[in-house]
């Protein structure tokens, strides 16, 4: 893709704003008043996967958190704060973890190389590989093995979201949010739903991670 001059970014922004207010002069006034998104999107920082565009939604419709390889780590205060705010204060109805094929972060995690500061972050994905090593090693095609690891990474990050107290507590009291796992196919411009069974996944972790019930009994 051609490089965009820095100065042009402001011109592009002005044209974008003008296109939205052409038919609705109060568009930004309403947008500035509040946000009540139904969706929290946790995705990869990759520049080719913009959350709003691939979902076909407008500003204000989706609360977004992005990091390398869409990882949800319980010791990461950034993603933890986003989930807490989205669920407890915004009242989102759905949480989507979205990976994508051709993910550089996942590809880097598959390589036995010292990547400096990235090592502890990518270790989370290497742990996913270890958890599913038998199935992954049985896939002879390297590209398909890589894609399958991307899918497994999304599934495991969804499980990490489900393990959080705020999600379990909200689901116990309000019946939501529901957690979903997606992969975006860059080559086809297509979203793939991994069809995660949220209720079954929640039940599968509740023996050790049943935080919602414990917390509800103390309030």
Coordinates of N, CA and C in Angstrom, one line a residue:
X1 N 0.8 -1.2 0.0 CA 0.0 0.0 0.0 C 0.9 1.3 0.0
X2 N 0.5 2.3 -0.7 CA 1.3 3.5 -0.8 C 1.3 4.2 0.6
X3 N 2.4 4.9 0.8 CA 2.6 5.7 2.1 C 1.7 6.9 2.0
X4 N 1.1 7.2 3.2 CA 0.3 8.4 3.3 C 1.1 9.5 4.0
X5 N 1.2 10.7 3.4 CA 1.9 11.8 4.1 C 1.2 12.2 5.4
X6 N 2.0 12.5 6.4 CA 1.5 12.9 7.7 C 0.4 14.0 7.6
X7 N 0.7 15.0 6.8 CA -0.2 16.1 6.7 C -1.6 15.7 6.2
X8 N -1.6 14.7 5.4 CA -2.8 14.3 4.7 C -3.8 13.6 5.7
X9 N -3.3 13.2 6.8 CA -4.1 12.5 7.8 C -5.2 13.5 8.3
X10 N -4.8 14.8 8.5 CA -5.8 15.8 9.0 C -6.8 16.1 7.9
X11 N -6.4 16.1 6.7 CA -7.3 16.3 5.6 C -8.3 15.2 5.5
X12 N -7.7 13.9 5.6 CA -8.6 12.8 5.6 C -9.6 12.8 6.7
X13 N -9.2 13.2 7.9 CA -10.1 13.3 9.1 C -11.2 14.3 8.8
X14 N -10.8 15.5 8.3 CA -11.8 16.5 8.0 C -12.9 16.0 7.0
X15 N -12.4 15.3 5.9 CA -13.3 14.8 4.9 C -14.2 13.7 5.5
X16 N -13.7 12.9 6.4 CA -14.5 11.8 7.0 C -15.6 12.5 7.9
X17 N -15.2 13.5 8.7 CA -16.2 14.1 9.6 C -17.2 14.8 8.7
X18 N -16.8 15.5 7.6 CA -17.8 16.1 6.8 C -18.8 15.2 6.1
X19 N -18.3 14.0 5.8 CA -19.2 13.0 5.2 C -20.2 12.5 6.2
X20 N -19.9 12.5 7.5 CA -20.9 12.0 8.5 C -21.9 13.1 8.8
X21 N -21.4 14.4 8.8 CA -22.4 15.4 9.2 C -23.2 16.0 8.0
X22 N -22.9 15.5 6.8 CA -23.6 16.0 5.6 C -25.1 15.7 5.8
X23 N -25.4 14.5 6.1 CA -26.8 14.1 6.2 C -27.3 14.2 7.7
X24 N -26.4 14.4 8.6 CA -26.8 14.4 10.0 C -25.9 15.4 10.8
X25 N -26.3 16.7 10.8 CA -25.5 17.7 11.4 C -25.2 17.5 12.9
X26 N -26.0 16.7 13.6 CA -25.8 16.5 15.0 C -25.1 15.3 15.3
X27 N -24.5 14.6 14.3 CA -23.9 13.3 14.5 C -22.8 13.3 15.6
X28 N -21.9 14.3 15.6 CA -20.8 14.3 16.6 C -21.3 14.8 18.0
X29 N -22.4 15.6 18.0 CA -22.9 16.0 19.2 C -23.5 14.8 20.0
X30 N -24.2 14.0 19.2 CA -24.8 12.8 19.8 C -23.7 11.8 20.2
X31 N -22.7 11.7 19.4 CA -21.6 10.8 19.7 C -20.8 11.2 20.9
X32 N -20.7 12.5 21.2 CA -19.9 13.0 22.3 C -20.7 12.9 23.6
X33 N -22.0 12.7 23.5 CA -22.9 12.7 24.7 C -22.6 11.5 25.6
X34 N -22.5 10.3 25.0 CA -22.3 9.1 25.8 C -21.9 8.0 24.9
X35 N -21.5 6.8 25.5 CA -21.3 5.6 24.8 C -22.0 4.5 25.5
X36 N -22.7 3.7 24.7 CA -23.4 2.5 25.2 C -23.2 1.4 24.2
X37 N -22.0 0.9 24.1 CA -21.8 -0.2 23.1 C -22.3 -1.5 23.6
X38 N -22.7 -2.3 22.7 CA -23.1 -3.7 23.1 C -22.0 -4.7 23.0
X39 N -20.9 -4.2 22.4 CA -19.8 -5.2 22.1 C -18.5 -4.7 22.7
X40 N -17.7 -5.6 23.3 CA -16.3 -5.4 23.6 C -15.5 -6.3 22.6
X41 N -14.6 -5.6 21.9 CA -13.8 -6.3 20.9 C -12.3 -6.4 21.4
X42 N -11.8 -7.6 21.6 CA -10.4 -7.7 21.9 C -9.7 -8.3 20.7
X43 N -8.8 -7.5 20.1 CA -8.2 -8.0 18.8 C -6.7 -7.8 18.8
X44 N -6.2 -8.1 17.7 CA -4.7 -7.9 17.4 C -4.5 -6.5 17.0
X45 N -3.3 -6.0 17.3 CA -2.9 -4.6 16.9 C -2.6 -4.5 15.5
X46 N -2.6 -5.5 14.7 CA -2.2 -5.5 13.3 C -3.0 -4.4 12.6
X47 N -2.3 -3.6 11.8 CA -2.9 -2.5 11.1 C -3.9 -2.9 10.0
X48 N -3.9 -4.2 9.6 CA -4.8 -4.6 8.5 C -6.2 -5.1 9.0
X49 N -6.4 -5.0 10.4 CA -7.6 -5.6 10.9 C -8.3 -4.5 11.8
X50 N -8.9 -3.5 11.2 CA -9.6 -2.5 12.0 C -11.0 -3.0 12.5
X51 N -11.2 -2.9 13.8 CA -12.3 -3.5 14.4 C -13.7 -3.0 13.8
X52 N -13.9 -1.7 13.8 CA -15.2 -1.2 13.3 C -15.5 -1.6 11.9
X53 N -14.5 -1.5 11.0 CA -14.7 -1.8 9.6 C -15.0 -3.2 9.4
X54 N -14.3 -4.2 10.0 CA -14.6 -5.6 9.7 C -15.9 -6.0 10.3
X55 N -16.4 -5.3 11.3 CA -17.7 -5.6 11.9 C -18.8 -4.9 11.2
X56 N -18.5 -3.8 10.4 CA -19.5 -3.1 9.8 C -20.3 -2.2 10.7
X57 N -19.7 -1.7 11.8 CA -20.4 -0.9 12.7 C -19.8 0.5 12.8
X58 N -20.6 1.4 13.4 CA -20.2 2.8 13.5 C -19.5 3.1 14.8
X59 N -18.8 4.3 14.9 CA -18.2 4.7 16.1 C -19.2 4.8 17.2
X60 N -18.9 4.3 18.4 CA -19.8 4.2 19.5 C -20.5 2.8 19.7
X61 N -20.3 2.0 18.6 CA -21.0 0.7 18.7 C -20.1 -0.4 19.3
X62 N -18.8 -0.2 19.4 CA -17.9 -1.3 19.9 C -16.8 -0.7 20.7
X63 N -16.6 -1.2 21.9 CA -15.5 -0.8 22.8 C -14.3 -1.7 22.4
X64 N -13.1 -1.1 22.2 CA -12.0 -1.9 21.6 C -10.8 -1.9 22.5
X65 N -10.2 -3.1 22.5 CA -8.9 -3.3 23.1 C -8.1 -4.1 22.1
X66 N -6.8 -3.7 21.9 CA -6.0 -4.4 20.9 C -4.6 -4.6 21.5
X67 N -4.0 -5.7 21.2 CA -2.6 -5.9 21.6 C -2.0 -6.9 20.6
X68 N -0.7 -7.2 20.8 CA -0.1 -8.2 19.9 C -0.7 -9.6 20.1
X69 N -1.3 -10.1 19.0 CA -1.8 -11.5 19.0 C -3.0 -11.7 19.9
X70 N -3.8 -10.6 20.2 CA -5.0 -10.6 20.9 C -5.0 -11.6 22.1
X71 N -4.0 -11.3 23.0 CA -3.8 -12.1 24.2 C -4.5 -11.5 25.4
X72 N -5.1 -12.4 26.2 CA -5.7 -11.9 27.5 C -5.0 -12.6 28.6
X73 N -4.2 -11.8 29.3 CA -3.3 -12.3 30.4 C -3.9 -11.7 31.7
X74 N -4.1 -12.5 32.7 CA -4.7 -12.0 33.9 C -3.8 -11.0 34.7
X75 N -2.6 -11.0 34.5 CA -1.7 -10.1 35.2 C -1.5 -8.8 34.4
X76 N -2.1 -8.7 33.2 CA -2.1 -7.5 32.4 C -3.2 -6.5 32.9
X77 N -2.8 -5.5 33.6 CA -3.8 -4.6 34.1 C -4.5 -3.8 33.0
X78 N -3.9 -3.7 31.8 CA -4.5 -3.0 30.7 C -5.8 -3.8 30.2
X79 N -5.6 -5.0 29.8 CA -6.8 -5.7 29.3 C -7.7 -6.0 30.5
X80 N -7.2 -6.2 31.7 CA -8.1 -6.4 32.8 C -9.0 -5.2 33.1
X81 N -8.4 -4.1 33.0 CA -9.2 -2.8 33.2 C -10.2 -2.6 32.1
X82 N -9.9 -3.0 30.9 CA -10.8 -2.8 29.8 C -12.0 -3.7 30.0
X83 N -11.8 -5.0 30.4 CA -12.9 -5.9 30.6 C -13.7 -5.5 31.7
X84 N -13.1 -5.1 32.8 CA -13.9 -4.6 34.0 C -14.8 -3.4 33.6
X85 N -14.2 -2.4 32.9 CA -15.0 -1.3 32.6 C -16.1 -1.6 31.6
X86 N -15.8 -2.4 30.6 CA -16.8 -2.7 29.6 C -17.9 -3.5 30.2
X87 N -17.7 -4.4 31.1 CA -18.7 -5.3 31.7 C -19.4 -4.6 32.8
X88 N -18.7 -4.0 33.8 CA -19.3 -3.5 35.0 C -19.9 -2.1 34.8
X89 N -19.3 -1.3 33.9 CA -19.8 0.1 33.8 C -20.5 0.4 32.4
X90 N -20.1 -0.3 31.4 CA -20.7 0.0 30.1 C -21.9 -1.1 29.8
X91 N -21.8 -2.2 30.5 CA -22.8 -3.2 30.4 C -22.9 -3.9 29.0
X92 N -21.7 -4.2 28.4 CA -21.7 -4.8 27.1 C -22.4 -6.2 27.2
X93 N -23.0 -6.5 26.1 CA -23.7 -7.8 26.0 C -22.9 -8.9 25.4
X94 N -21.9 -8.6 24.7 CA -21.0 -9.6 24.0 C -19.5 -9.2 24.2
X95 N -18.7 -10.1 24.4 CA -17.2 -9.9 24.3 C -16.7 -10.8 23.2
X96 N -16.0 -10.2 22.3 CA -15.5 -10.9 21.1 C -13.9 -10.9 21.2
X97 N -13.3 -12.1 21.1 CA -11.9 -12.2 21.0 C -11.7 -12.5 19.5
X98 N -11.0 -11.6 18.8 CA -10.8 -11.8 17.3 C -9.3 -11.9 16.9
X99 N -8.9 -13.0 16.5 CA -7.6 -13.2 15.9 C -7.7 -13.0 14.4
X100 N -6.6 -13.3 13.7 CA -6.6 -13.2 12.2 C -5.5 -14.1 11.7
X101 N -5.8 -14.7 10.5 CA -4.8 -15.5 9.8 C -3.7 -14.5 9.3
X102 N -2.5 -15.1 9.1 CA -1.3 -14.3 8.8 C -0.9 -13.3 10.0
X103 N -1.1 -13.8 11.2 CA -0.8 -13.0 12.4 C 0.7 -13.1 12.7
X104 N 1.4 -12.0 12.6 CA 2.9 -12.0 12.8 C 3.2 -12.4 14.2
X105 N 2.4 -12.0 15.2 CA 2.7 -12.4 16.6 C 2.7 -13.9 16.8
X106 N 1.7 -14.5 16.3 CA 1.6 -16.0 16.4 C 2.7 -16.7 15.6
X107 N 3.0 -16.1 14.5 CA 4.1 -16.7 13.7 C 5.4 -16.6 14.4
X108 N 5.7 -15.4 15.0 CA 6.9 -15.2 15.8 C 7.0 -16.2 16.9
X109 N 5.9 -16.5 17.6 CA 5.8 -17.4 18.7 C 6.2 -18.8 18.3
X110 N 6.0 -19.2 17.0 CA 6.3 -20.5 16.5 C 7.7 -20.7 16.2
X111 N 8.5 -19.6 16.3 CA 9.9 -19.7 15.9 C 10.8 -19.7 17.2
X112 N 11.8 -20.7 17.2 CA 12.6 -20.8 18.4 C 13.7 -19.7 18.4
X113 N 13.3 -18.4 18.6 CA 14.3 -17.3 18.5 C 14.1 -16.4 19.8
X114 N 15.2 -15.8 20.2 CA 15.2 -14.8 21.2 C 14.7 -13.5 20.7
X115 N 13.5 -13.1 21.1 CA 12.9 -11.8 20.6 C 12.9 -10.7 21.6
X116 N 13.8 -10.8 22.6 CA 13.9 -9.7 23.5 C 12.7 -9.5 24.4
X117 N 12.2 -8.2 24.4 CA 11.1 -7.9 25.2 C 9.8 -8.6 24.8
X118 N 9.8 -9.1 23.6 CA 8.6 -9.8 23.2 C 8.5 -11.2 23.8
X119 N 9.6 -11.7 24.3 CA 9.7 -13.1 24.8 C 8.6 -13.4 25.8
X120 N 8.4 -12.6 26.9 CA 7.4 -13.0 27.9 C 6.0 -12.9 27.4
X121 N 5.8 -12.0 26.4 CA 4.4 -11.8 25.8 C 4.1 -13.0 24.9
X122 N 5.0 -13.4 24.1 CA 4.8 -14.5 23.1 C 4.8 -15.8 23.9
X123 N 5.4 -15.9 25.1 CA 5.3 -17.1 25.8 C 3.9 -17.6 26.1
X124 N 3.0 -16.6 26.1 CA 1.6 -17.0 26.3 C 1.1 -17.8 25.1
X125 N 1.5 -17.5 23.9 CA 1.1 -18.2 22.7 C 1.9 -19.5 22.6
X126 N 3.1 -19.5 23.0 CA 3.9 -20.8 23.0 C 3.2 -21.7 24.0
X127 N 2.7 -21.2 25.1 CA 2.0 -22.1 26.0 C 0.7 -22.7 25.4
X128 N 0.1 -21.9 24.5 CA -1.1 -22.5 23.8 C -0.6 -23.6 22.9
X129 N 0.5 -23.4 22.2 CA 1.1 -24.5 21.4 C 1.3 -25.7 22.2
X130 N 1.9 -25.5 23.4 CA 2.2 -26.7 24.2 C 1.0 -27.4 24.7
X131 N -0.1 -26.7 25.0 CA -1.3 -27.3 25.4 C -2.0 -28.1 24.3
X132 N -1.7 -27.7 23.1 CA -2.4 -28.4 21.9 C -1.3 -29.0 21.0
X133 N -0.2 -29.3 21.6 CA 1.0 -29.8 20.8 C 0.7 -31.0 20.0
X134 N 0.0 -32.0 20.6 CA -0.3 -33.3 19.9 C -1.1 -33.1 18.6
X135 N -2.1 -32.3 18.7 CA -3.0 -32.0 17.5 C -2.2 -31.2 16.5
X136 N -1.5 -30.2 17.0 CA -0.8 -29.3 16.0 C 0.3 -30.1 15.3
X137 N 1.1 -30.9 16.0 CA 2.2 -31.6 15.4 C 1.7 -32.7 14.4
X138 N 0.4 -33.0 14.6 CA -0.1 -34.0 13.6 C -0.6 -33.4 12.3
X139 N -0.5 -32.1 12.2 CA -0.9 -31.4 11.0 C 0.3 -31.3 10.1
X140 N 0.4 -32.0 8.9 CA 1.6 -32.0 8.1 C 1.9 -30.6 7.4
X141 N 0.8 -30.0 7.0 CA 0.9 -28.7 6.3 C 1.2 -27.6 7.3
X142 N 2.4 -26.9 7.1 CA 2.8 -25.9 8.0 C 1.9 -24.7 8.0
X143 N 1.4 -24.3 6.9 CA 0.4 -23.2 6.9 C -0.8 -23.5 7.6
X144 N -1.4 -24.7 7.5 CA -2.6 -25.1 8.2 C -2.3 -25.2 9.7
X145 N -1.1 -25.7 10.0 CA -0.7 -25.8 11.5 C -0.7 -24.4 12.1
X146 N -0.1 -23.4 11.3 CA -0.1 -22.0 11.8 C -1.5 -21.5 12.0
X147 N -2.4 -21.7 11.0 CA -3.7 -21.2 11.1 C -4.5 -21.9 12.3
X148 N -4.2 -23.2 12.5 CA -4.8 -23.8 13.6 C -4.4 -23.3 15.0
X149 N -3.1 -22.9 15.1 CA -2.6 -22.3 16.3 C -3.3 -21.0 16.5
X150 N -3.5 -20.2 15.5 CA -4.2 -19.0 15.6 C -5.6 -19.2 16.2
X151 N -6.3 -20.2 15.7 CA -7.6 -20.6 16.2 C -7.6 -21.0 17.6
X152 N -6.6 -21.9 18.0 CA -6.4 -22.3 19.3 C -6.1 -21.1 20.3
X153 N -5.3 -20.2 19.8 CA -5.0 -19.0 20.6 C -6.3 -18.2 20.9
X154 N -7.1 -18.0 19.9 CA -8.4 -17.3 20.2 C -9.2 -18.1 21.2
X155 N -9.3 -19.4 21.0 CA -10.1 -20.2 22.0 C -9.6 -20.1 23.4
X156 N -8.3 -20.2 23.6 CA -7.7 -20.1 24.9 C -7.9 -18.7 25.5
X157 N -7.8 -17.6 24.7 CA -8.0 -16.3 25.2 C -9.4 -16.1 25.6
X158 N -10.4 -16.7 24.9 CA -11.8 -16.6 25.3 C -11.9 -17.3 26.6
X159 N -11.3 -18.4 26.8 CA -11.3 -19.1 28.1 C -10.8 -18.2 29.2
X160 N -9.7 -17.4 28.9 CA -9.2 -16.5 29.9 C -10.2 -15.4 30.3
X161 N -10.9 -14.9 29.3 CA -12.0 -13.9 29.5 C -13.1 -14.5 30.4
X162 N -13.5 -15.8 30.1 CA -14.5 -16.4 30.9 C -14.1 -16.7 32.3
X163 N -12.8 -16.8 32.6 CA -12.3 -17.1 33.9 C -12.4 -15.8 34.8
X164 N -12.6 -14.6 34.2 CA -12.5 -13.4 35.0 C -13.8 -13.3 35.9
X165 N -13.6 -12.7 37.1 CA -14.7 -12.6 38.1 C -15.8 -11.7 37.6
X166 N -15.4 -10.6 36.9 CA -16.4 -9.6 36.5 C -17.4 -10.2 35.4
X167 N -16.8 -11.1 34.6 CA -17.7 -11.7 33.5 C -18.6 -12.7 34.2
X168 N -18.0 -13.6 35.1 CA -18.8 -14.6 35.7 C -19.9 -13.9 36.6
X169 N -19.6 -12.9 37.3 CA -20.5 -12.2 38.2 C -21.7 -11.6 37.4
X170 N -21.3 -10.9 36.3 CA -22.3 -10.3 35.4 C -23.2 -11.3 34.8
X171 N -22.7 -12.4 34.4 CA -23.5 -13.5 33.7 C -24.4 -14.1 34.8
X172 N -24.0 -14.2 36.0 CA -24.8 -14.8 37.1 C -26.0 -13.9 37.3
X173 N -25.8 -12.6 37.3 CA -26.8 -11.6 37.7 C -27.7 -11.1 36.5
X174 N -27.0 -11.0 35.4 CA -27.7 -10.4 34.2 C -27.8 -11.2 33.0
X175 N -27.2 -12.4 33.0 CA -27.3 -13.3 31.8 C -26.4 -12.9 30.7
X176 N -25.4 -12.1 31.0 CA -24.4 -11.7 30.0 C -23.3 -11.0 30.7
X177 N -22.2 -10.8 29.9 CA -22.0 -10.9 28.5 C -21.7 -12.4 28.0
X178 N -21.9 -12.6 26.8 CA -21.6 -13.8 26.1 C -20.2 -13.7 25.4
X179 N -19.4 -14.6 25.5 CA -18.0 -14.5 25.0 C -18.0 -15.3 23.6
X180 N -17.4 -14.7 22.6 CA -17.3 -15.3 21.3 C -15.9 -15.3 20.8
X181 N -15.5 -16.3 20.0 CA -14.2 -16.3 19.3 C -14.3 -16.3 17.8
X182 N -13.6 -15.3 17.2 CA -13.6 -15.1 15.8 C -12.2 -15.1 15.3
X183 N -12.1 -15.4 14.0 CA -10.8 -15.2 13.2 C -11.2 -14.5 11.9
X184 N -10.4 -13.5 11.6 CA -10.6 -12.7 10.4 C -9.6 -13.3 9.3
X185 N -10.2 -13.7 8.2 CA -9.4 -14.2 7.1 C -9.0 -13.0 6.2
X186 N -7.7 -12.6 6.3 CA -7.3 -11.4 5.6 C -7.4 -11.6 4.1
X187 N -7.0 -12.8 3.6 CA -7.0 -13.0 2.2 C -8.4 -13.0 1.5
X188 N -9.4 -13.3 2.3 CA -10.7 -13.4 1.8 C -11.6 -12.2 2.3
X189 N -11.1 -11.5 3.3 CA -12.0 -10.4 3.9 C -13.2 -11.0 4.6
X190 N -13.0 -12.1 5.3 CA -14.1 -12.8 5.8 C -13.9 -13.1 7.3
X191 N -15.0 -12.9 8.1 CA -15.0 -13.3 9.5 C -15.4 -14.7 9.6
X192 N -14.6 -15.4 10.5 CA -14.9 -16.8 10.7 C -15.3 -17.0 12.2
X193 N -16.5 -17.5 12.5 CA -17.0 -17.7 13.8 C -16.5 -19.1 14.3
X194 N -15.8 -19.1 15.4 CA -15.3 -20.4 15.9 C -16.4 -21.2 16.7
X195 N -17.5 -20.5 16.8 CA -18.7 -21.1 17.4 C -18.4 -21.7 18.8
X196 N -17.8 -20.9 19.7 CA -17.5 -21.3 21.0 C -18.8 -21.4 21.8
X197 N -19.0 -22.5 22.5 CA -20.2 -22.7 23.3 C -19.9 -22.1 24.7
X198 N -20.4 -20.9 24.8 CA -20.1 -20.1 26.0 C -20.5 -20.8 27.3
X199 N -21.7 -21.3 27.4 CA -22.2 -21.9 28.6 C -21.4 -23.1 28.9
X200 N -21.2 -24.0 27.9 CA -20.4 -25.2 28.2 C -19.0 -24.8 28.6
X201 N -18.4 -23.8 28.0 CA -17.0 -23.4 28.4 C -17.0 -22.9 29.8
X202 N -18.0 -22.1 30.2 CA -18.1 -21.6 31.6 C -18.2 -22.7 32.6
X203 N -19.1 -23.7 32.3 CA -19.2 -24.8 33.2 C -17.9 -25.6 33.3
X204 N -17.2 -25.7 32.2 CA -16.0 -26.5 32.2 C -14.9 -25.9 33.1
X205 N -14.9 -24.6 33.4 CA -13.9 -24.0 34.2 C -14.4 -23.7 35.6
X206 N -15.7 -23.9 35.9 CA -16.2 -23.4 37.2 C -15.7 -24.2 38.4
X207 N -15.2 -25.4 38.2 CA -14.7 -26.1 39.4 C -13.6 -25.4 40.0
X208 N -12.7 -24.8 39.2 CA -11.6 -24.1 39.8 C -11.7 -22.6 39.7
X209 N -12.6 -22.1 38.8 CA -12.6 -20.6 38.5 C -14.0 -20.1 38.7
X210 N -14.8 -20.7 39.6 CA -16.2 -20.2 39.9 C -16.1 -19.0 40.8
X211 N -15.7 -17.9 40.3 CA -15.5 -16.7 41.1 C -16.8 -15.9 41.3
X212 N -17.7 -16.0 40.3 CA -18.9 -15.2 40.4 C -19.8 -15.6 41.5
X213 N -20.0 -16.9 41.8 CA -20.8 -17.3 42.9 C -20.3 -16.9 44.2
X214 N -18.9 -17.0 44.4 CA -18.3 -16.7 45.6 C -18.5 -15.2 45.9
X215 N -18.2 -14.4 44.8 CA -18.3 -12.9 45.0 C -19.7 -12.5 45.3
X216 N -20.7 -13.1 44.7 CA -22.1 -12.7 44.8 C -22.6 -13.0 46.3
X217 N -22.0 -14.0 46.9 CA -22.4 -14.3 48.3 C -21.9 -13.4 49.3
X218 N -20.9 -12.5 48.9 CA -20.3 -11.6 49.9 C -20.9 -10.2 49.8
X219 N -21.9 -10.0 48.8 CA -22.5 -8.7 48.7 C -24.0 -8.7 49.0

